[in-house]
Amino acid sequence: MKDLAYLNKFLWKYRWHMLPGILFVIISNIFGVLPAQVIRIAFNLVTDNIGTYHLFNGFERQGIIYNIFGSSLMLFGFLVLALALLRGMFLFFMRQTLILMSRHIEFDLKNEIYAHYQLLSLAFYRRHNTGDLMNRVTEDVSRARMYLGPGIMYTINTVVLFVMVIYAMISVNLRLAIFSIIPIPILVTSIYYVNSIINHRSEKIQQRLSSLSSFVQENFSGIRVIRSYVREGFVQDSFAAESEGYKTQSMSLVQVQALFYPLMLLLIGISNIIIIYVGGVEVMKGNVTPGNVAEFVVYLNQLMFPVISLGWVTSLIQRAAASQKRINEFLHTKPEIVSVNNYYRKLKGQIVFDNVSFTYPDTGIQALKNVSFTAEPGQMVAIIGRTGSGKSTIANLIMRMYDTTGGGISLDNVPLTLQNLENYRSQIGFVPQEVFLFSDTIANNIAFSADVLDMPRVEQAAKDAAVYHNIIEFEKGFETMIGERGITLSGGQKQRVSIARAIVKQPQILIFDDCLSAVDTRTEEEILNNLGNIMHGKTSIIIAHRISTIKNADKILVMDHGEIVEQGTHDSLMELKGNYFELYEKQLLEEAESEQ
Ligand SMILES: Nc1ncnc2c1ncn2[C@@H]1O[C@H](COP(=O)(O)OP(=O)(O)OP(=O)(O)O)[C@@H](O)[C@H]1O
């Protein structure tokens, strides 16, 4: 329950929704209780005067009495109707304030969680799967809302109605009041118990549904692999097995639900019988009037809904507390990478790695060991090496996606940890190894880093990335949608669009993480030539597998098992006749073989 205390700040923020809401609950309940008293008076009027009416049997006066009788009853009827209307009106106001408040808080909470997500490091995203992250913003927040809206509303309603009805009951007859209240705890406990079973089973259904959706999503994404390996039948069977699990869980829920409503009606029915029986005995003893019994029956039935909601609300609050605990877990996770100052400055682009070591936090894999190198402004530094040798890790560390575990990185003689992150990253153009494009137009994808779309710059960036001609060949040119709702770009086109996205920023430092792998050598040369002009006086870090990509670099770092094993220019490395030379020879041989 203490987890829900986190939401109190929102209740305070929206107090001017909550306070009138509580007032409306009280007023609507007053109009809810009053009809029972009107019914009692009407009932007593009938029982008291029916004798007089019969006394005038055969006399003209009987008609007059009938008329008075009828119009009085009609008046009572209208009164009950008017009270019901007033109650309805205040119920409307109650929902308009309290439920509305819960929707406002849901909105705020979602935004707060999302904003916090954006601050968390890459390591956090690796620890938690996407489904879990999404669930906390959607499912868990809506459960917390159920506590804030219906939970609070029905609790206040129940308390107010209980106090009013029980006070009214006791003031009429204590014995009858006690008999009316006795079944209530049994009703609350059994509803709570059945509700817990329903929730437990619903939860299992939810899990089944999530795994069913993940299964379907994955198979739709991998449809090409399924088709080419002719695994449709196998996938169909696996889907049927997943669905079977979902069906079984749903059926077990239906069983309990089917039991729930008859059980409720039975308990309500039994309570009514007890009241009528005990009430009848009291009437015979002369302690209460028949009108009082009718009044009690109305009270009892009025109490039933709050009683039912009490069991429901209890389990709802429990679920909300569990959800809020999960939300708090994330909200209290401290971002590992923090920007320490607001010091904005323009980068020159000198990058110094001083004895940098790095071990990935979750896997414990040491990806870099004592790496030292300097990239001067205006230089193109290339990194080459076997797969898994730590090249992308260097790019990740320059981007400060992680902090080093040994040694230090500095930019223009200022440690990276003392740079303002936003200012720093905004001056770097980074093209990751796994290209990611949004389901949006090509123009918006290229102009992603800018708040306003500057078409001439976007077009120039596309030209520099050698993708302009491909784009204008599409029917809608730069307005072509890509991704789920649009066309599919080829691997090389995607890489070049993401290169355009990096250079449109006119960055001071450019990092290419193996993003020319799907581009042919001629186009690659064109892009590198363009880069020479764009990055004049600025720093470029190019990670590649092909020597042809990097042989003109000012400095080449050769990586192996997380270490720099050789560094120098193409010519000096060739002279060394070490790893680089070996790699060059091998690639020459491969090229010659592929040409044959
Ligand atoms: N996010 C991560 N979490 C844990 N371990 C990682 C992570 N990324 C990479 N590694 C590990 O760190 C080592 C270096 O990986 P890195 O991606 O830097 O290599 P690379 O030289 O870029 O390889 P490639 O040329 O195949 O892209 C590998 O052993 C890899 O398994």
Coordinates of C-alpha atoms and ligand atoms in Angstrom, one line a residue, residues 122 126 358 360-368 385-394 396 402 433 513-514 543-545 559 562, ligand 1:
L122 CA 21.5 1.7 -22.6
R126 CA 19.3 -4.2 -22.2
F358 CA 35.6 -1.3 -20.5
Y360 CA 29.9 -4.5 -20.2
P361 CA 27.9 -4.2 -17.0
D362 CA 25.4 -7.1 -17.5
T363 CA 27.5 -9.7 -19.3
G364 CA 30.8 -9.0 -17.6
I365 CA 32.5 -9.2 -21.0
Q366 CA 35.6 -7.2 -21.2
A367 CA 35.4 -5.5 -24.5
L368 CA 38.3 -3.1 -24.3
G385 CA 39.7 -5.6 -36.8
R386 CA 37.9 -8.9 -36.4
T387 CA 34.3 -9.2 -35.4
G388 CA 33.9 -8.8 -31.6
S389 CA 37.3 -7.0 -31.3
G390 CA 35.7 -4.0 -29.6
K391 CA 35.3 -1.5 -32.5
S392 CA 31.6 -0.6 -31.8
T393 CA 32.4 -0.4 -28.1
I394 CA 34.8 2.5 -28.9
N396 CA 29.6 3.6 -27.8
Y402 CA 28.4 3.9 -21.2
Q433 CA 25.9 -0.4 -37.2
D513 CA 30.1 2.3 -37.3
D514 CA 30.5 -0.1 -40.2
I543 CA 34.8 1.8 -38.4
A544 CA 35.0 -0.7 -41.3
H545 CA 35.8 -4.2 -42.3
M559 CA 41.9 -4.0 -33.0
G562 CA 39.8 -5.5 -27.2
Ligands
LIG1 N1 25.6 -4.2 -25.2 C1 26.4 -5.2 -25.0 N2 26.3 -5.9 -23.8 C2 27.2 -6.8 -23.5 N3 28.2 -7.3 -24.3 C3 28.4 -6.6 -25.4 C4 27.5 -5.6 -25.9 N4 27.9 -5.2 -27.1 C5 29.0 -5.9 -27.4 N5 29.3 -6.8 -26.4 C6 30.4 -7.7 -26.4 O1 31.6 -6.9 -26.4 C7 32.6 -7.5 -27.3 C8 33.0 -6.4 -28.4 O2 31.8 -6.1 -29.2 P1 31.8 -5.0 -30.3 O3 30.4 -4.8 -30.7 O4 32.5 -3.8 -29.8 O5 32.7 -5.6 -31.4 P2 32.9 -5.2 -32.9 O6 34.4 -5.2 -33.1 O7 32.2 -3.9 -33.2 O8 32.3 -6.4 -33.7 P3 31.6 -6.3 -35.2 O9 32.7 -6.0 -36.2 O10 31.1 -7.7 -35.3 O11 30.6 -5.3 -35.1 C9 31.9 -8.7 -28.0 O12 32.4 -9.8 -27.3 C10 30.4 -8.6 -27.7 O13 29.8 -9.8 -27.4

